[in-house]
XYZ file of C-alpha atoms in Angstrom:
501
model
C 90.434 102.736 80.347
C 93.887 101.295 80.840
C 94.634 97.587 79.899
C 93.301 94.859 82.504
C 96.314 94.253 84.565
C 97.807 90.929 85.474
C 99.541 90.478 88.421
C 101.951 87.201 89.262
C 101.110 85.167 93.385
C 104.068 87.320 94.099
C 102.521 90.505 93.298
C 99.003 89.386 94.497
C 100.086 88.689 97.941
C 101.002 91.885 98.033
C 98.325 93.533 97.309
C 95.896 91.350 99.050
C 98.155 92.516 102.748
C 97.924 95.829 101.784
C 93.989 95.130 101.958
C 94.011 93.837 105.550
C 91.574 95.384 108.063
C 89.222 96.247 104.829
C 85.585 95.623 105.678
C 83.823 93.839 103.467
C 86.802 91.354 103.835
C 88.223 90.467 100.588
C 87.551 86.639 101.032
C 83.546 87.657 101.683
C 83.311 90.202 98.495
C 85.079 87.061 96.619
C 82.582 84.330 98.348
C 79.741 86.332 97.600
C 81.212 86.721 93.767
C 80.771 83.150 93.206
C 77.530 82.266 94.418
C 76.425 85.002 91.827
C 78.507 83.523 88.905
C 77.178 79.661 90.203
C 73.533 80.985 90.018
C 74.308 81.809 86.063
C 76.113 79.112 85.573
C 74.091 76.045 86.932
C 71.912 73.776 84.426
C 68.015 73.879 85.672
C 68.135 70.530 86.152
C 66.790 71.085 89.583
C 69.582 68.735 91.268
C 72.021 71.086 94.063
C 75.215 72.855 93.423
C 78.513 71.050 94.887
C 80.856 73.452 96.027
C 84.334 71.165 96.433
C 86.759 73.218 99.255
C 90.117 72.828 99.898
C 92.211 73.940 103.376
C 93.085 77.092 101.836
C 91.656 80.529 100.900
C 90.322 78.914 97.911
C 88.025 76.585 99.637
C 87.401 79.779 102.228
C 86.249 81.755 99.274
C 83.973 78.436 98.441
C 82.869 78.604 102.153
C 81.533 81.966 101.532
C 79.807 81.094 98.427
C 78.160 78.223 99.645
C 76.763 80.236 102.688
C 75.807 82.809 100.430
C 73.562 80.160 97.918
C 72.269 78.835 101.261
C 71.371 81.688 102.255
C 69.699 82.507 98.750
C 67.737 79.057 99.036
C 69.894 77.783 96.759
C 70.177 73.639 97.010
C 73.722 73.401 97.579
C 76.103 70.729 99.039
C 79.909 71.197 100.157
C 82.169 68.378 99.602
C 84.508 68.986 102.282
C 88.074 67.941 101.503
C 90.104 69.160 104.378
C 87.581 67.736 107.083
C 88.848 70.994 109.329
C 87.817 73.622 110.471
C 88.890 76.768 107.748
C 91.624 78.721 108.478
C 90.390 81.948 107.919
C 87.906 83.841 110.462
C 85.538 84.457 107.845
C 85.352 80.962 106.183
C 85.028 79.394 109.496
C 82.067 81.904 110.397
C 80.282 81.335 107.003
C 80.930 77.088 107.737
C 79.189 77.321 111.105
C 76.027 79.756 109.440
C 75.757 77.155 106.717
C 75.689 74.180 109.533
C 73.746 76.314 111.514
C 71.026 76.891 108.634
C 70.909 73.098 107.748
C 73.512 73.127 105.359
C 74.650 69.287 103.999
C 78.510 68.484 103.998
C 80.464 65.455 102.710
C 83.700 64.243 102.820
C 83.466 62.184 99.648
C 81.279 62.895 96.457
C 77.679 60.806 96.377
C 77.855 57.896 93.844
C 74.233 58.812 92.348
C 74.981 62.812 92.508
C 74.710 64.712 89.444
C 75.241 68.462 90.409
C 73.419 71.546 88.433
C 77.021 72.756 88.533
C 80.617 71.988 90.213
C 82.012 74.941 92.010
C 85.997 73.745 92.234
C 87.586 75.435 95.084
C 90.208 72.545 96.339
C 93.005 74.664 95.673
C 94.474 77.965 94.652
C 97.194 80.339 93.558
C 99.890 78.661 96.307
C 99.974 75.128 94.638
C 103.798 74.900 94.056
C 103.899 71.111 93.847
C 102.413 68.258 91.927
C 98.506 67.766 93.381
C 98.783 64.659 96.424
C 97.267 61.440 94.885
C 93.501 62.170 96.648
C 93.543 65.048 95.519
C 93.826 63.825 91.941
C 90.929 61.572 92.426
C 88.613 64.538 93.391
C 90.077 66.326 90.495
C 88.773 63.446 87.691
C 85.428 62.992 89.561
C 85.201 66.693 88.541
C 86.352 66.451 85.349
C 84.652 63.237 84.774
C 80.895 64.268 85.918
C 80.287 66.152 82.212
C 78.336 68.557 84.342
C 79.629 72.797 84.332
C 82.078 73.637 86.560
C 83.010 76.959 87.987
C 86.692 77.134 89.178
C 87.494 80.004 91.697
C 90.127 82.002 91.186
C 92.239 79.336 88.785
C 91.229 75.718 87.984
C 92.556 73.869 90.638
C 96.228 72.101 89.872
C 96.806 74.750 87.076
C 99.840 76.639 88.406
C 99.348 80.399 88.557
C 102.520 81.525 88.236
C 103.301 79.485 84.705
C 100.366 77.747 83.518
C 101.694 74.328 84.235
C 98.976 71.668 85.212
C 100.553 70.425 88.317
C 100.302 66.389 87.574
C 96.070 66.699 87.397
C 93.802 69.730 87.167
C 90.224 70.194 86.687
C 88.761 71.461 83.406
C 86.195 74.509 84.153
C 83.703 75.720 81.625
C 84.297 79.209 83.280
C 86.980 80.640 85.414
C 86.028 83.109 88.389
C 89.459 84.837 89.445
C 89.610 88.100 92.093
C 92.169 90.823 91.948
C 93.393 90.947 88.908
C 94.010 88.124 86.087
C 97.536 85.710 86.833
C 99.345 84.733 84.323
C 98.986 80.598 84.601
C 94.841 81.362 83.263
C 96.136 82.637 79.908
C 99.502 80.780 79.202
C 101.016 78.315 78.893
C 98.270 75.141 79.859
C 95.723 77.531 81.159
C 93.734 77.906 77.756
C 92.922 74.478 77.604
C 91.751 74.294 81.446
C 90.012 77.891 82.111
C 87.070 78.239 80.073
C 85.499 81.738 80.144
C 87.472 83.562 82.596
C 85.661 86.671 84.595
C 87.911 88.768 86.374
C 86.329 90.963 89.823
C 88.886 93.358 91.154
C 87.138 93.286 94.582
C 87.645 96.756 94.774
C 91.277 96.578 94.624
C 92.107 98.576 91.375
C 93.688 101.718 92.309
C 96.916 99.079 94.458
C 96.604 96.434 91.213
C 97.592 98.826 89.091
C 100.349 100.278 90.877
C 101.723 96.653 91.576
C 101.609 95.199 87.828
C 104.229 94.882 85.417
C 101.798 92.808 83.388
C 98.631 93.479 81.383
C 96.254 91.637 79.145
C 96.458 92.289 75.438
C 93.147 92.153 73.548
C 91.599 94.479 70.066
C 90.262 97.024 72.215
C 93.694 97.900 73.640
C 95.475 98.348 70.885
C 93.139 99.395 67.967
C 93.267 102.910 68.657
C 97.156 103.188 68.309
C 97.492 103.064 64.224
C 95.449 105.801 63.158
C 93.422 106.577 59.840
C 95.122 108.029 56.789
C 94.922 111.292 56.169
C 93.502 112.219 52.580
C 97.000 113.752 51.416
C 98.741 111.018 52.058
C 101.649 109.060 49.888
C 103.341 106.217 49.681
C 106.669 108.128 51.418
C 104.633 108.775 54.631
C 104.248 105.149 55.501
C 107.815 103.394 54.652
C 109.812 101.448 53.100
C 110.285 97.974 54.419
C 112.388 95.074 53.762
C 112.415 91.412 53.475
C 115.773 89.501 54.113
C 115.590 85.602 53.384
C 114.586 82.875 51.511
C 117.499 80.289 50.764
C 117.157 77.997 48.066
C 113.861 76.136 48.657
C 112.525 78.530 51.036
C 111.560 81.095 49.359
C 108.136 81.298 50.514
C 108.944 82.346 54.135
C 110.233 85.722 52.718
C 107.547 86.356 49.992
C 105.153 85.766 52.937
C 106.557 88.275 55.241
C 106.670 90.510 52.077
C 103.576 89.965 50.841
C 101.611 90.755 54.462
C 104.063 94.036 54.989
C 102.459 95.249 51.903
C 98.993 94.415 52.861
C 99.070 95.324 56.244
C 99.919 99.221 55.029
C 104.026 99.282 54.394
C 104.452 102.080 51.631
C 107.063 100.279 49.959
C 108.196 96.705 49.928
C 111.467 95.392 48.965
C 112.472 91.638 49.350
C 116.303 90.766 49.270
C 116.397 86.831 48.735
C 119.189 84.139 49.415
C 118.650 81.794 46.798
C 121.075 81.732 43.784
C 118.092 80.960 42.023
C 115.521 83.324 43.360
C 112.770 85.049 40.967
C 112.731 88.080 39.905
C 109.004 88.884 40.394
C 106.509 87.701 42.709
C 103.561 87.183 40.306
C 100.676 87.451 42.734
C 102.409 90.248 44.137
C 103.835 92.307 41.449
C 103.756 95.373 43.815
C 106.874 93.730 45.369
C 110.318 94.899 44.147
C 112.822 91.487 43.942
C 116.399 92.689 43.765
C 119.549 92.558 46.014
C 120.126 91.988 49.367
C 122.122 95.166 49.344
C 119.329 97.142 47.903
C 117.141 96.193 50.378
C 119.125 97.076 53.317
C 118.222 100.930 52.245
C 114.733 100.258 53.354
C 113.481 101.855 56.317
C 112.450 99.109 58.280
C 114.355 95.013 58.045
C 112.530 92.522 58.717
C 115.543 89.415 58.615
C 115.152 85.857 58.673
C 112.382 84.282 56.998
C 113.459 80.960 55.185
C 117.312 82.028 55.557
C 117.876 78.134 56.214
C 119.677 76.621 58.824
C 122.326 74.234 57.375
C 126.006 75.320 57.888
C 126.925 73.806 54.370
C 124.917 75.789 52.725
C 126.502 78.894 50.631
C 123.568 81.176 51.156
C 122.922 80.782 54.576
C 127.252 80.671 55.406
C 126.787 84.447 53.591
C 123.853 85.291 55.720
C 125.265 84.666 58.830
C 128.866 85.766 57.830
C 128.473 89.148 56.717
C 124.531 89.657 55.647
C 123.164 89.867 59.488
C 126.318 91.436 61.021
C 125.498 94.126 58.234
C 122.005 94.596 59.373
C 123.166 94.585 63.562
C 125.047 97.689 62.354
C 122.186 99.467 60.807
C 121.022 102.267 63.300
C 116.898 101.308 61.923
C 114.535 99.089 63.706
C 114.982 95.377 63.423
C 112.731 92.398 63.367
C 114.466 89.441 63.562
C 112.444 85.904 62.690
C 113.584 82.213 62.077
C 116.899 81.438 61.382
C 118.138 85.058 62.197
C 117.289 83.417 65.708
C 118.893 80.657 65.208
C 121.834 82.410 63.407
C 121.961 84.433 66.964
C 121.994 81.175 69.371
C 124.850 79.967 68.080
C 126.902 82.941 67.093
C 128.447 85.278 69.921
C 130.266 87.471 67.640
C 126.358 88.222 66.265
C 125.042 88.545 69.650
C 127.343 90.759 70.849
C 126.644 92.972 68.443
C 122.890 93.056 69.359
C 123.572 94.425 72.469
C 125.665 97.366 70.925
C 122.260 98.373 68.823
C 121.037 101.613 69.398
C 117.724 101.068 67.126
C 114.436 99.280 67.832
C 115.095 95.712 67.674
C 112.556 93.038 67.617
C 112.921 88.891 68.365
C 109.922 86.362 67.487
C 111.094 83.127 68.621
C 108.507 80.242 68.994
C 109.498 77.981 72.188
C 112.212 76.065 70.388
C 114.276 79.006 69.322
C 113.333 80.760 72.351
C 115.322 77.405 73.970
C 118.402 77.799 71.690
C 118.906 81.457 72.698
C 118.773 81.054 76.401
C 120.663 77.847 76.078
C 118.128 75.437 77.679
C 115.863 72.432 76.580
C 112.331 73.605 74.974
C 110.557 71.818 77.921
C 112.409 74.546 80.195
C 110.758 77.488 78.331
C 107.125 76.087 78.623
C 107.731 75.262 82.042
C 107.344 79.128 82.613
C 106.511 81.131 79.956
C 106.702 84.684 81.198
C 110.231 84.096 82.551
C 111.907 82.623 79.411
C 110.410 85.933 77.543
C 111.347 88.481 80.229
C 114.918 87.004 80.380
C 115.208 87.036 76.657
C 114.200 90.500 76.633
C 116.453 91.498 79.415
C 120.051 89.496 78.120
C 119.733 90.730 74.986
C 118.296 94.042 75.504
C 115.242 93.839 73.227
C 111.323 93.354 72.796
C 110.342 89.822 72.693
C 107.673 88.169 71.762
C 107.696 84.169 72.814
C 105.025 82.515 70.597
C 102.338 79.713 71.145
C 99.385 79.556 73.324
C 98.752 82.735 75.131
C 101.931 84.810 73.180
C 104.073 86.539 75.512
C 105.394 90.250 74.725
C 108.129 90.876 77.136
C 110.044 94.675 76.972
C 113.338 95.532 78.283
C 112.803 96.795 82.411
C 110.683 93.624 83.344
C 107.087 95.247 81.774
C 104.865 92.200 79.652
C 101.880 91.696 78.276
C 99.946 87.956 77.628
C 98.040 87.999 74.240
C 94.220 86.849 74.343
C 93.654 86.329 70.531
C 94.421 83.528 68.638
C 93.636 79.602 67.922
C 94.929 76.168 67.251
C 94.548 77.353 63.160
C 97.692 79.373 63.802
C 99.849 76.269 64.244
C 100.603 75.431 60.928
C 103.913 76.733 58.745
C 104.095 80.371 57.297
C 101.889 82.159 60.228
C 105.368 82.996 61.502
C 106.284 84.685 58.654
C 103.144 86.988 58.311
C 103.496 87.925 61.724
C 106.957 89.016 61.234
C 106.159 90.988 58.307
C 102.777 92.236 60.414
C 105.199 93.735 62.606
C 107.457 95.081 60.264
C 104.782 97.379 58.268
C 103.548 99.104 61.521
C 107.038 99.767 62.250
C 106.683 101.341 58.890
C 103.751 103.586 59.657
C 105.710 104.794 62.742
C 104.101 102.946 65.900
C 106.854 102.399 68.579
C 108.736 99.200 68.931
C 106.470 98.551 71.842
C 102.924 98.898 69.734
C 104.069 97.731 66.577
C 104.933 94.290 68.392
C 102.295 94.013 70.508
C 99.223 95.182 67.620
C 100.780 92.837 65.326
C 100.355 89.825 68.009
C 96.754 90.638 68.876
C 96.017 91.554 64.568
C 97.751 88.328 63.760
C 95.662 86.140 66.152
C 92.242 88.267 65.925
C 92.461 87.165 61.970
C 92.796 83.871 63.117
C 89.556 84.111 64.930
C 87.749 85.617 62.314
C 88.467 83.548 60.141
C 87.326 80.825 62.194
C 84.437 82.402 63.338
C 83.504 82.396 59.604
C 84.092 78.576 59.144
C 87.301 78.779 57.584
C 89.620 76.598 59.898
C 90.822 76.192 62.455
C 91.792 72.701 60.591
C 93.748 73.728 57.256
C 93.808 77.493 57.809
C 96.815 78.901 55.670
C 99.032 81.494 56.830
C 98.156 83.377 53.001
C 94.600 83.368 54.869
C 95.541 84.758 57.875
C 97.598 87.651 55.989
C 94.199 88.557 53.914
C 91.662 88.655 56.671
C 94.586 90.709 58.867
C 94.235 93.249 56.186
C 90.113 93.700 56.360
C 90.659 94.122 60.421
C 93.416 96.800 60.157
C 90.937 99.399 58.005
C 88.187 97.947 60.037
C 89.862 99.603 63.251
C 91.536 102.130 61.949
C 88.026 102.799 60.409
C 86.521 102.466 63.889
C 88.500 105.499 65.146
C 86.835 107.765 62.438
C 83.013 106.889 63.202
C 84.565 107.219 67.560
């Protein structure tokens, strides 16, 4: 089965007009969707469900769904914030069956009520403003009841588009949302307001995938791509990679990278380090070979950046920039650059105009900040929208992309992306960049594509986050060394996966 796709309010309208004239409407096989997730979701407290609607489709959909629990003698109550009648022919014939059957409807919420569950449907995927101040007010009742709620389609103020809560939006327990996922449930604020998120295609599949440039990323898309060793294998079939980095005092970024390229299944490892002063052998990791920057621009795969410093004073990083990553823009092998080869790149156009002349695979990690430097805008205007900061990165400089945090973005040159669903709050601490650099840089090595080698390493990197959590280590104090280990015992364990399929 392909990847679940994700489509953007753009693409969604579209695909909703194609759908016109359908019968089951599409707002009646949504309505009737949520009365069957409220029924799972509501406490049996024996106290009704409140289904909140808004003027739009959203509170049609909730129309629907309160007829439908009515109907199912459910004990439901609509809090009615429009006070109008609904603007679609199907919400306003569900309003006048659920009148008609004795329904209750309020225009503010009961000071004593306690609901079995919230089903928010104020607003929807066309917010493109800041929520009006009543609307706010509904929005903490919600939030403030400590009851479930059910949002349909996306928590209401949560922009769909980019994530963005739009001045107030309510926090659901579980998320509802038709057609296909959007990208404002799984980036940018979204994690923090969504809950569980269940996804109904209404029957739409066959036009959602024909519309979407995006797709969700998750283990069970992308552990089938590296596949088990064969029994004759050597070290020569799975490459040679290389660290660049590590200026004086940073010397851990590179080992890092290093050290998870040659857990993670590299052949070969070499590390070519900055410092004047840099060891010669990495003691827990003897396997590593410690020599020359030139030496290690033979490798087969270059990972560059790690720990390469920053500060234009500085002798090592004055080389790196100078005539160290110019070197490796010239190489025709594939590329992963991390850190300050990012930052090296935002402020350089000699160096960037030499990325565009590459030929070979070349891969940028930037977290929000360096993602900022490189398109020449404030950090606030990258997590304003995500999924266009990536897809323009990927597009001006003619590479993959992956923009980090929250929901990880990988964006590919011709406007395709996918949003990452692994990963927690244990990932935001220092070195984690570094492994997944190096993550990336040893499938490289074992030949996936640009494309899969990116993307597996985001969804390995942040499913070893989870399961490390999941066994009580973190999120709190969880080390990137930790993250490279458990990455390690979920590669085999997929890989392994394929041999018992």
């Amino acid at each position: 089965m392909p990847p679940a796709p994700i489509l953007t309010p753009g693409e969604l309208r579209a695909v909703e007009a194609g759908a016109a004239g359908r019968t089951p409407t599409l707002m009646e096989l949504a309505g009737q969707a949520v009365a069957g997730a409220a029924r799972r979701h509501a406490t049996d407290s024996g106290a009704p469900i409140l289904v909140a609607v808004g003027p739009g489709n959203n509170g049609g959909d909730g129309w629907v769904a309160a007829e439908c629990l009515r109907a199912a003698f459910s004990r439901v109550l609509v809090l009615d914030m429009a006070g109008t009648s609904p603007k679609a022919v199907e919400a306003r014939a569900a309003q006048a069956r659920f009148v008609a059957g004795g329904g209750e409807i309020v225009r503010e919420w009961p000071a004593s009520l306690r609901p079995a569950l919230v089903v928010d449907g104020l607003l929807g995927i066309g917010l493109a403003r800041d929520v009006d101040a009543r609307m706010a007010v509904e929005i903490e009742r919600i939030n403030a009841a400590h009851v479930p709620v059910l949002s349909i389609d996306i928590p209401s103020g949560l922009d769909a588009q980019t994530g963005r809560a739009r001045g107030r939006a309510v926090h659901a327990n579980a998320t509802i949302t038709f057609i296909a996922y959007k990208p404002g449930l799984l980036t940018g604020d979204g994690p923090d307001y969504c809950g569980a998120i269940e996804c109904d295609d209404l029957g739409a599949r066959d036009s959602v995938l024909a519309a979407a440039h995006g797709e969700l990323l998750t283990p069970g898309d992308v552990r089938g791509w590296l596949g088990p060793r064969k029994r004759t294998a050597h070290k020569g079939n799975h490459g040679c990679l290389a660290v660049i980095g590590g200026s004086r005092g940073m010397t851990g970024a590179a080992l890092l990278a290093a050290r998870v390229g040659l857990v993670c299944g590299a052949g070969k490892v070499r590390v070519g380090l900055l410092s004047p002063d840099a060891p010669a052998l990495d003691g827990a990791y003897p396997e590593l070979m410690l020599g020359a920057v030139d030496d290690a621009m033979k490798a087969d795969v270059i990972v560059a950046g790690p720990g390469a410093g920053q500060s234009p004073s500085a002798a090592s990083v004055s080389m790196f920039e100078r005539s160290v990553l110019p070197a490796l823009l010239a190489l025709a092998k594939p590329l992963v650059l991390d850190a300050d080869a990012l930052n090296a790149l935002a402020y350089n156009d000699g160096l960037r105009d030499a990325l565009l002349t590459r030929t070979a695979a070349t891969i940028l990690t930037p977290h929000p900040a360096e993602a900022a430097r490189l398109l020449g805008v404030q950090t606030t205007q990258v997590q304003s929208d995500r999924l266009a900061a990536a897809l323009e990165l990927a597009d001006r400089h003619h590479v993959h992309v992956v923009l980090k945090g929250a929901g990880s973005i990988c964006a590919f040159p011709g406007g395709r992306w996918s949003i990452n669903t692994t990963g927690n709050p244990g990932l935001a601490s220092a070195g984690t960049g570094d492994v997944l650099a190096g993550m990336i840089g040893a499938l490289l090595c074992q030949g996936l594509s640009a494309e899969h080698a990116l993307q597996y390493a985001v969804c390995l990197h942040g499913a070893a986050a989870d399961s490390l959590v999941a066994h009580g280590v973190g999120p709190i104090g969880l080390t990137a060394s930790e993250v490279m280990l458990e990455a390690r015992v979920l590669i085999n364990a997929w890989t392994a996966a394929q041999c018992q399929g």
